[in-house]
CSV table of C-alpha atoms in Angstrom, one decimal:
chain,number,residue,atom,x,y,z
R,146,MET,CA,2.3,-2.7,-17.7
R,147,THR,CA,4.9,-5.4,-17.3
R,148,LEU,CA,8.6,-4.8,-16.7
R,149,ALA,CA,11.0,-6.6,-19.0
R,150,LEU,CA,13.3,-7.6,-16.0
R,151,ARG,CA,13.5,-10.2,-13.4
R,152,VAL,CA,14.0,-9.5,-9.8
R,153,PRO,CA,16.3,-12.1,-8.1
R,154,ASP,CA,14.8,-14.1,-5.5
R,155,ASP,CA,17.4,-12.8,-2.9
R,156,ARG,CA,16.0,-9.2,-3.3
R,157,SER,CA,13.0,-9.6,-0.9
R,158,ALA,CA,13.2,-8.0,2.4
R,159,ARG,CA,12.6,-10.8,4.8
R,160,VAL,CA,12.5,-8.8,8.0
R,161,PRO,CA,11.9,-5.2,8.9
R,162,ALA,CA,14.8,-2.8,8.5
R,163,GLU,CA,15.2,-2.4,12.3
R,164,GLN,CA,15.8,-6.1,12.8
R,165,ARG,CA,18.7,-6.1,10.2
R,166,GLY,CA,21.6,-4.9,12.6
R,167,PRO,CA,22.4,-3.0,15.6
R,168,GLY,CA,21.6,0.9,15.6
R,169,ARG,CA,18.9,0.5,12.8
R,170,ASP,CA,15.4,1.9,12.8
R,171,ARG,CA,12.6,2.0,10.3
R,172,SER,CA,14.3,4.8,8.3
R,173,SER,CA,17.2,2.6,7.8
R,174,VAL,CA,16.1,1.8,4.2
R,175,ARG,CA,17.4,2.9,0.9
R,176,LEU,CA,15.8,5.8,-1.2
R,177,LEU,CA,15.8,5.6,-4.9
R,178,VAL,CA,15.0,9.0,-6.4
R,179,SER,CA,13.7,9.4,-9.9
R,180,ARG,CA,13.3,12.6,-11.8
R,181,GLY,CA,12.4,11.5,-15.3
R,182,THR,CA,15.1,9.1,-16.4
R,183,GLU,CA,17.6,10.8,-14.0
R,184,VAL,CA,18.2,8.3,-10.9
R,185,ALA,CA,19.9,9.1,-7.6
R,186,HIS,CA,20.7,6.8,-4.7
R,187,ARG,CA,19.9,8.0,-1.3
R,188,ARG,CA,19.2,6.9,2.1
R,189,PHE,CA,15.6,7.5,3.5
R,190,ALA,CA,16.9,9.7,6.1
R,191,GLU,CA,17.8,12.3,3.3
R,192,LEU,CA,14.2,12.5,2.2
R,193,PRO,CA,13.8,15.9,3.6
R,194,GLY,CA,16.5,17.2,1.3
R,195,GLU,CA,14.5,16.2,-1.7
R,196,LEU,CA,11.5,18.2,-0.6
R,197,ARG,CA,11.0,21.8,-0.1
R,198,ALA,CA,8.7,24.5,1.6
R,199,GLY,CA,5.3,24.4,0.0
R,200,ASP,CA,5.2,20.7,-0.8
R,201,VAL,CA,2.4,18.5,0.6
R,202,LEU,CA,2.6,15.0,1.5
R,203,VAL,CA,-0.6,13.1,1.3
R,204,VAL,CA,-0.5,10.3,3.9
R,205,ASN,CA,-3.0,7.4,4.5
R,206,THR,CA,-4.0,7.2,8.1
R,207,SER,CA,-5.6,3.6,7.9
R,208,PRO,CA,-4.3,1.3,10.6
R,209,THR,CA,-3.3,-2.4,9.8
R,210,LEU,CA,-5.7,-5.0,10.9
R,211,ALA,CA,-4.7,-8.4,12.3
R,212,ALA,CA,-6.6,-9.8,9.3
R,213,ALA,CA,-5.4,-13.4,9.2
R,214,VAL,CA,-7.4,-15.9,11.3
R,215,ASP,CA,-7.0,-19.7,11.6
R,216,GLY,CA,-10.2,-21.9,11.0
R,217,ARG,CA,-11.5,-24.9,9.7
R,218,LEU,CA,-13.4,-26.0,6.7
R,219,GLY,CA,-14.7,-29.4,7.4
R,220,HIS,CA,-11.6,-31.3,8.7
R,221,ALA,CA,-9.3,-29.1,6.7
R,222,ARG,CA,-7.1,-26.4,8.5
R,223,VAL,CA,-7.5,-23.0,6.6
R,224,VAL,CA,-6.5,-19.3,7.1
R,225,VAL,CA,-9.0,-16.7,6.4
R,226,HIS,CA,-7.9,-13.2,5.2
R,227,PHE,CA,-10.4,-10.6,6.1
R,228,SER,CA,-10.2,-8.0,3.3
R,229,THR,CA,-13.0,-5.5,3.3
R,230,ARG,CA,-16.2,-4.9,5.1
R,231,GLY,CA,-19.3,-4.3,2.8
R,232,ASP,CA,-22.1,-1.9,3.5
R,233,ASP,CA,-24.4,-4.8,4.0
R,234,GLY,CA,-22.3,-6.2,6.9
R,235,ARG,CA,-20.6,-8.9,4.9
R,236,TRP,CA,-16.8,-9.3,4.5
R,237,ALA,CA,-14.7,-9.8,1.4
R,238,VAL,CA,-12.6,-12.7,2.4
R,239,GLU,CA,-9.8,-14.8,0.9
R,240,LEU,CA,-9.5,-18.5,2.0
R,241,ARG,CA,-5.8,-19.8,2.3
R,242,GLU,CA,-4.2,-22.9,3.5
R,243,PRO,CA,-1.1,-23.5,5.6
R,244,ASP,CA,1.8,-24.3,3.8
R,245,GLY,CA,3.9,-25.9,6.6
R,246,ARG,CA,6.3,-23.0,6.7
R,247,GLY,CA,4.5,-20.6,8.9
R,248,THR,CA,2.7,-18.9,6.0
R,249,THR,CA,-0.2,-19.7,3.6
R,250,ARG,CA,-0.7,-20.5,0.0
R,251,PRO,CA,-3.7,-19.7,-2.1
R,252,ARG,CA,-6.7,-21.9,-2.1
R,253,ALA,CA,-9.9,-21.8,-4.3
R,254,GLY,CA,-12.7,-19.8,-2.6
R,255,GLY,CA,-16.1,-21.2,-1.8
R,256,PRO,CA,-17.9,-23.2,-2.9
R,257,GLU,CA,-21.1,-21.2,-2.2
R,258,GLY,CA,-22.6,-22.1,1.1
R,259,ALA,CA,-19.4,-23.5,2.6
R,260,VAL,CA,-19.1,-22.8,6.3
R,261,VAL,CA,-15.7,-22.0,7.9
R,262,SER,CA,-15.4,-22.5,11.7
R,263,LEU,CA,-13.6,-19.7,13.4
R,264,PRO,CA,-12.4,-19.2,17.1
R,265,ASP,CA,-14.9,-18.4,19.7
R,266,GLY,CA,-17.7,-20.3,17.8
R,267,VAL,CA,-17.8,-17.7,15.0
R,268,GLU,CA,-19.0,-19.1,11.6
R,269,LEU,CA,-18.3,-17.7,8.2
R,270,VAL,CA,-20.7,-18.7,5.3
R,271,TYR,CA,-19.3,-18.2,1.7
R,272,GLU,CA,-22.0,-16.6,-0.3
R,273,GLU,CA,-20.7,-15.3,-3.7
R,274,PRO,CA,-17.4,-14.1,-5.5
R,275,VAL,CA,-16.7,-10.6,-5.1
R,276,ALA,CA,-15.9,-10.2,-8.9
R,277,ALA,CA,-17.3,-12.3,-11.8
R,278,GLY,CA,-14.6,-14.6,-13.2
R,279,SER,CA,-12.5,-14.4,-10.2
R,280,GLY,CA,-12.4,-17.0,-7.4
R,281,ARG,CA,-9.9,-15.2,-5.1
R,282,LEU,CA,-12.1,-13.1,-3.0
R,283,TRP,CA,-15.6,-14.1,-1.8
R,284,TRP,CA,-18.4,-12.3,0.0
R,285,GLY,CA,-19.1,-14.1,3.3
R,286,ARG,CA,-21.6,-13.4,6.2
R,287,VAL,CA,-20.0,-13.8,9.6
R,288,ALA,CA,-22.1,-14.6,12.7
R,289,GLY,CA,-20.0,-12.7,15.1
R,290,ASP,CA,-18.2,-9.3,15.6
R,291,VAL,CA,-15.3,-9.4,13.2
R,292,PRO,CA,-13.2,-6.4,14.7
R,293,VAL,CA,-13.4,-8.4,18.1
R,294,LEU,CA,-12.5,-11.5,16.5
R,295,LEU,CA,-9.4,-10.0,14.8
R,296,ARG,CA,-8.2,-8.3,18.0
R,297,ARG,CA,-8.5,-11.6,20.0
R,298,HIS,CA,-7.3,-14.2,17.3
R,299,GLY,CA,-5.9,-12.4,14.3
R,300,ARG,CA,-2.4,-11.7,13.2
R,301,ALA,CA,-0.9,-9.7,10.4
R,302,ILE,CA,-1.0,-11.1,6.9
R,303,ARG,CA,2.2,-12.3,5.6
R,304,TYR,CA,3.5,-14.0,2.5
R,305,ALA,CA,6.2,-16.5,2.0
R,306,TYR,CA,9.1,-14.1,1.1
R,307,THR,CA,9.2,-12.9,4.8
R,308,GLU,CA,11.1,-14.8,7.4
R,309,ARG,CA,8.6,-15.0,10.2
R,310,ASP,CA,5.6,-13.5,11.9
R,311,GLN,CA,6.0,-10.0,13.2
R,312,PRO,CA,4.0,-8.4,15.8
R,313,LEU,CA,1.2,-6.2,14.5
R,314,SER,CA,3.0,-3.2,15.6
R,315,ALA,CA,5.6,-3.9,12.9
R,316,TYR,CA,2.8,-3.4,10.3
R,317,GLN,CA,1.7,0.0,11.6
R,318,THR,CA,2.8,3.3,10.2
R,319,VAL,CA,3.5,6.5,12.1
R,320,PHE,CA,0.3,8.0,10.5
R,321,ALA,CA,-2.0,5.2,11.5
R,322,LEU,CA,-5.2,6.4,13.5
R,323,PRO,CA,-7.7,4.2,15.4
R,324,TYR,CA,-11.1,4.0,14.0
R,325,ALA,CA,-14.2,3.7,16.3
R,326,ASP,CA,-15.8,1.1,14.2
R,327,GLY,CA,-12.6,-1.1,14.0
R,328,ALA,CA,-12.0,-0.3,10.3
R,329,GLY,CA,-8.7,-0.6,8.9
R,330,SER,CA,-6.4,-2.2,6.2
R,331,ALA,CA,-5.9,-5.8,5.5
R,332,GLU,CA,-2.4,-5.1,4.6
R,333,MET,CA,-0.2,-2.3,5.6
R,334,PRO,CA,0.1,1.1,3.5
R,335,SER,CA,3.7,0.3,3.4
R,336,ALA,CA,5.2,3.1,1.6
R,337,ALA,CA,4.8,5.2,5.0
R,338,ARG,CA,6.4,2.5,7.0
R,339,PRO,CA,10.0,4.2,6.8
R,340,PHE,CA,8.7,7.4,8.5
R,341,THR,CA,9.6,8.0,12.1
R,342,ALA,CA,8.6,10.9,14.4
R,343,ARG,CA,11.9,12.4,13.8
R,344,THR,CA,11.5,12.3,10.0
R,345,VAL,CA,8.1,14.0,10.3
R,346,ALA,CA,9.5,16.7,12.6
R,347,ARG,CA,12.4,17.5,10.1
R,348,LEU,CA,9.9,17.6,7.2
R,349,VAL,CA,7.6,20.0,9.1
R,350,SER,CA,10.6,22.2,10.1
R,351,ARG,CA,11.5,22.5,6.4
R,352,GLY,CA,8.0,23.8,5.6
R,353,VAL,CA,6.5,20.6,4.2
R,354,GLN,CA,2.9,20.1,5.1
R,355,PHE,CA,0.8,16.7,5.7
R,356,ALA,CA,-2.5,16.1,4.2
R,357,PRO,CA,-4.1,13.2,5.9
R,358,VAL,CA,-6.6,10.8,3.8
R,359,THR,CA,-7.9,7.6,4.5
R,360,LEU,CA,-8.1,4.5,2.2
R,361,HIS,CA,-8.7,1.2,3.9
R,362,THR,CA,-6.9,-1.3,1.6
R,363,GLY,CA,-7.9,-4.8,0.9
R,364,VAL,CA,-5.6,-7.8,0.2
R,365,ALA,CA,-2.8,-6.9,-2.3
R,366,SER,CA,-2.5,-8.8,-5.6
R,367,ALA,CA,0.7,-10.5,-4.5
R,368,GLU,CA,0.2,-13.5,-6.6
R,369,ALA,CA,-2.3,-12.9,-9.2
R,370,HIS,CA,-1.6,-9.1,-10.0
R,371,GLU,CA,-5.2,-8.4,-10.7
R,372,PRO,CA,-6.4,-4.7,-10.5
R,373,PRO,CA,-7.3,-3.5,-7.2
R,374,TYR,CA,-11.0,-3.9,-5.9
R,375,ALA,CA,-13.2,-1.2,-4.7
R,376,GLU,CA,-12.1,0.2,-1.4
R,377,ARG,CA,-13.4,2.6,1.3
R,378,TYR,CA,-11.8,6.1,1.2
R,379,GLU,CA,-12.2,9.5,2.7
R,380,VAL,CA,-10.6,12.9,1.8
R,381,PRO,CA,-11.4,15.5,4.6
R,382,ASP,CA,-12.2,19.1,3.5
R,383,ALA,CA,-9.0,20.4,5.3
R,384,SER,CA,-6.8,18.1,3.4
R,385,ALA,CA,-8.6,19.0,0.1
R,386,ARG,CA,-7.7,22.6,0.9
R,387,LEU,CA,-4.2,21.9,1.7
R,388,VAL,CA,-3.7,20.1,-1.8
R,389,ASN,CA,-5.3,22.9,-3.6
R,390,ALA,CA,-3.5,25.6,-2.0
R,391,ALA,CA,-0.1,23.9,-2.6
R,392,ARG,CA,-0.9,23.5,-6.4
R,393,ALA,CA,-2.0,27.0,-6.5
R,394,GLY,CA,1.2,28.2,-4.8
R,395,GLY,CA,3.5,26.2,-6.8
R,396,GLY,CA,4.2,23.4,-4.3
R,397,ARG,CA,4.4,19.7,-5.2
R,398,VAL,CA,1.8,17.2,-4.2
R,399,VAL,CA,3.6,14.0,-3.2
R,400,ALA,CA,1.5,11.1,-2.4
R,401,ILE,CA,3.0,8.5,0.2
R,402,GLY,CA,1.9,5.2,-1.3
R,403,THR,CA,-0.4,4.1,-4.1
R,404,THR,CA,-3.3,4.2,-1.5
R,405,ALA,CA,-2.9,7.8,-1.1
R,406,VAL,CA,-2.9,8.4,-4.9
R,407,ARG,CA,-6.1,6.4,-5.1
R,408,ALA,CA,-7.8,8.3,-2.4
R,409,VAL,CA,-6.8,11.8,-3.5
R,410,GLU,CA,-7.3,11.2,-7.1
R,411,SER,CA,-10.7,9.9,-6.5
R,412,ALA,CA,-11.6,13.2,-4.9
R,413,ALA,CA,-10.2,15.3,-7.8
R,414,GLY,CA,-12.6,16.5,-10.4
R,415,ALA,CA,-11.8,17.0,-14.1
R,416,ASP,CA,-11.0,20.6,-13.2
R,417,ARG,CA,-8.2,19.3,-11.2
R,418,VAL,CA,-9.7,20.6,-8.0
R,419,VAL,CA,-9.7,18.3,-4.9
R,420,ARG,CA,-13.0,18.4,-2.9
R,421,SER,CA,-14.0,16.6,0.2
R,422,ALA,CA,-15.2,13.1,-0.6
R,423,GLY,CA,-15.7,9.7,0.7
R,424,GLY,CA,-17.5,6.3,0.2
R,425,TRP,CA,-16.2,3.5,-2.1
R,426,THR,CA,-13.7,4.1,-4.9
R,427,GLY,CA,-13.1,1.7,-7.8
R,428,LEU,CA,-10.6,4.0,-9.5
R,429,VAL,CA,-7.6,2.4,-11.2
R,430,VAL,CA,-5.0,4.9,-12.2
R,431,THR,CA,-3.6,4.1,-15.5
R,432,PRO,CA,-1.6,6.0,-18.2
R,433,GLU,CA,-4.7,6.5,-20.2
R,434,ARG,CA,-6.6,8.1,-17.3
R,435,GLY,CA,-3.5,9.9,-16.1
R,436,VAL,CA,-3.3,11.8,-12.7
R,437,ARG,CA,-5.1,15.1,-12.0
R,438,VAL,CA,-3.3,16.4,-8.9
R,439,VAL,CA,-0.5,14.1,-7.8
R,440,ASP,CA,2.9,15.4,-8.9
R,441,GLY,CA,5.0,12.8,-7.2
R,442,LEU,CA,5.0,9.4,-5.3
R,443,LEU,CA,6.9,7.7,-2.6
R,444,THR,CA,6.4,4.0,-3.1
R,445,GLY,CA,7.8,0.5,-2.4
R,446,LEU,CA,9.3,-1.6,-5.1
R,447,HIS,CA,6.6,-3.7,-7.0
R,448,GLU,CA,6.9,-7.1,-8.8
R,449,PRO,CA,7.5,-6.6,-12.7
R,450,ALA,CA,3.9,-7.8,-13.5
R,451,ALA,CA,2.1,-5.8,-10.6
R,452,SER,CA,-0.8,-3.7,-11.6
R,453,HIS,CA,0.5,-0.8,-9.3
R,454,LEU,CA,3.2,-0.2,-12.1
R,455,LEU,CA,0.3,1.3,-14.3
R,456,MET,CA,0.0,4.0,-11.6
R,457,LEU,CA,3.9,4.6,-11.7
R,458,GLU,CA,3.8,4.9,-15.4
R,459,ALA,CA,0.8,7.4,-15.2
R,460,ILE,CA,2.8,9.6,-12.9
R,461,ALA,CA,6.3,9.2,-14.3
R,462,GLY,CA,6.1,7.8,-17.7
R,463,ARG,CA,7.2,4.4,-19.0
R,464,ALA,CA,10.9,5.3,-19.6
R,465,ALA,CA,11.4,6.7,-16.2
R,466,VAL,CA,9.9,3.5,-14.5
R,467,ASP,CA,12.1,1.2,-16.7
R,468,ARG,CA,15.2,3.1,-15.8
R,469,ALA,CA,14.5,3.3,-12.1
R,470,TYR,CA,13.8,-0.5,-11.8
R,471,GLU,CA,16.8,-1.4,-13.8
R,472,GLU,CA,18.9,0.6,-11.3
R,473,ALA,CA,17.0,-0.9,-8.4
R,474,VAL,CA,18.0,-4.4,-9.6
R,475,ARG,CA,21.5,-3.5,-10.4
R,476,GLU,CA,22.1,-1.8,-7.2
R,477,PHE,CA,20.7,-4.5,-5.0
R,478,TYR,CA,17.7,-2.7,-3.6
R,479,LEU,CA,15.1,-4.8,-1.4
R,480,TRP,CA,11.5,-5.3,-2.4
R,481,HIS,CA,8.3,-5.7,-0.6
R,482,GLU,CA,6.7,-4.1,2.6
R,483,PHE,CA,9.9,-4.2,4.7
R,484,GLY,CA,12.1,-3.1,1.7
R,485,ASP,CA,13.5,0.0,0.2
R,486,VAL,CA,11.4,2.8,-1.3
R,487,HIS,CA,11.2,4.8,-4.5
R,488,LEU,CA,10.6,8.5,-4.6
R,489,ILE,CA,9.2,9.7,-8.1
R,490,LEU,CA,9.5,13.5,-8.4
R,491,PRO,CA,8.7,15.6,-11.6
R,492,GLU,CA,11.5,17.0,-13.6
R,493,GLU,CA,11.9,20.6,-12.6
R,494,ASN,CA,11.0,22.2,-15.9
R,495,ALA,CA,8.1,20.0,-16.5
R,496,HIS,CA,6.8,20.9,-12.9
R,497,ALA,CA,7.2,24.7,-13.7
R,498,MET,CA,5.2,24.2,-17.0
R,499,SER,CA,2.6,22.5,-15.0
R,500,CYS,CA,2.3,25.1,-12.4
R,501,SER,CA,2.1,27.9,-15.1
R,502,GLY,CA,-0.7,26.0,-16.6
R,503,ASN,CA,-2.6,25.8,-13.3
R,504,HIS,CA,-2.5,29.5,-13.1
R,505,ALA,CA,-3.7,30.1,-16.5
C-alpha cells in the first residue's frame, strides 16, 4: 500500500515531546482518532476517554538496545547497527557510514568475509545476506559478548530526521522490561512512548486491562520500506487468556504498536483463539491475510510508502487510512518515533456485529 500524498519535510518530530517546551512530558503529543472514515483530533492525555471497561491493550515489553556501535572496516569509519541475534549466535547487522552530521547513511553490506573492528578488540566477520536479493542486513559472527559491547559502547539508533543523539532512556517505553540474556529491540516500539505511569493508572482505574507480549524488533525499514524480517516473539499464557476473555465478553483488543499486532496475531489460530506461543515469526499482516483478534491499533504515523501501512489497511480498510493521513497532513501532525500517534478503533456497529459473530 502506498498513500497518494506527500508528507512535508517539516513534519518530522526532531526531538522528544518533553523537550519541546516547559511543562511538557511524553504524553504531550497529539492523538488522531479514526473510527472508519470518521476522524477526531485529541490530545494523548484524552486516550482513557476513548477506551472503556473490558478493553484490553496489548503492549510490547521489549526494551530498546543501544544498538549502534562505531567501528572500522579497513581504514574507513563505519557504524554497525545490531539488529537481531540468531539461534546460532550470529547477529543480523546493518553497516552504515557517518554522514558528518552526527547520524549515518546506508552503505552496501559485506563483502563476504569482511572484518569490522569494534571497540574492546571485538571483531565482526560478515558471512552472508539475511535475505536473498537484499544487501541491507547481513549475518555476522562476533568474537565477543555483544550485550556487553552494546552496554559499554553503544548508543540508540537514530536517523537524519532527528536533531541530535538522545540518551537511551529517551527510547525506553514505560512497559520495557530487562531480559536476563540482554535481548531487546534494535529500535524502540515507539507507539508506547507517550504512555506515562499516570496514563496507565487512569486506564486501569477505568477498567482497561493490559496484556504484555514480547517482540524484539530489528531495524526498521526507514529507507527501503521492505517487509519486516523474522523476529523473536513471545505471547504468555496469561496474556492469551486476557485477550480471549475480552473478545468473549464484548471488549475490544487494541494493540499498542505494529510489533504488538505481529506478536499477538502470530499466536492466533484460524479459530481466532490466542494460545501461548513463542519463537520466530515471519508473519506479515496484509489486507489479504487480515487480522484474527485485533480490533484496534495505536500507532505512530508512517511514511506513505512504508510496509506498515498494509497492516493499518488490514485493520481499518483503505478508505479509513487514506482519510486519516489526509487529516494528519492537513492538521500538521508530527511523524516518526517522537511524533504524534494514531488510534484506530472499529466503528461501533461493526464491532457489535463482530462480537455477535464470536458468540455464534
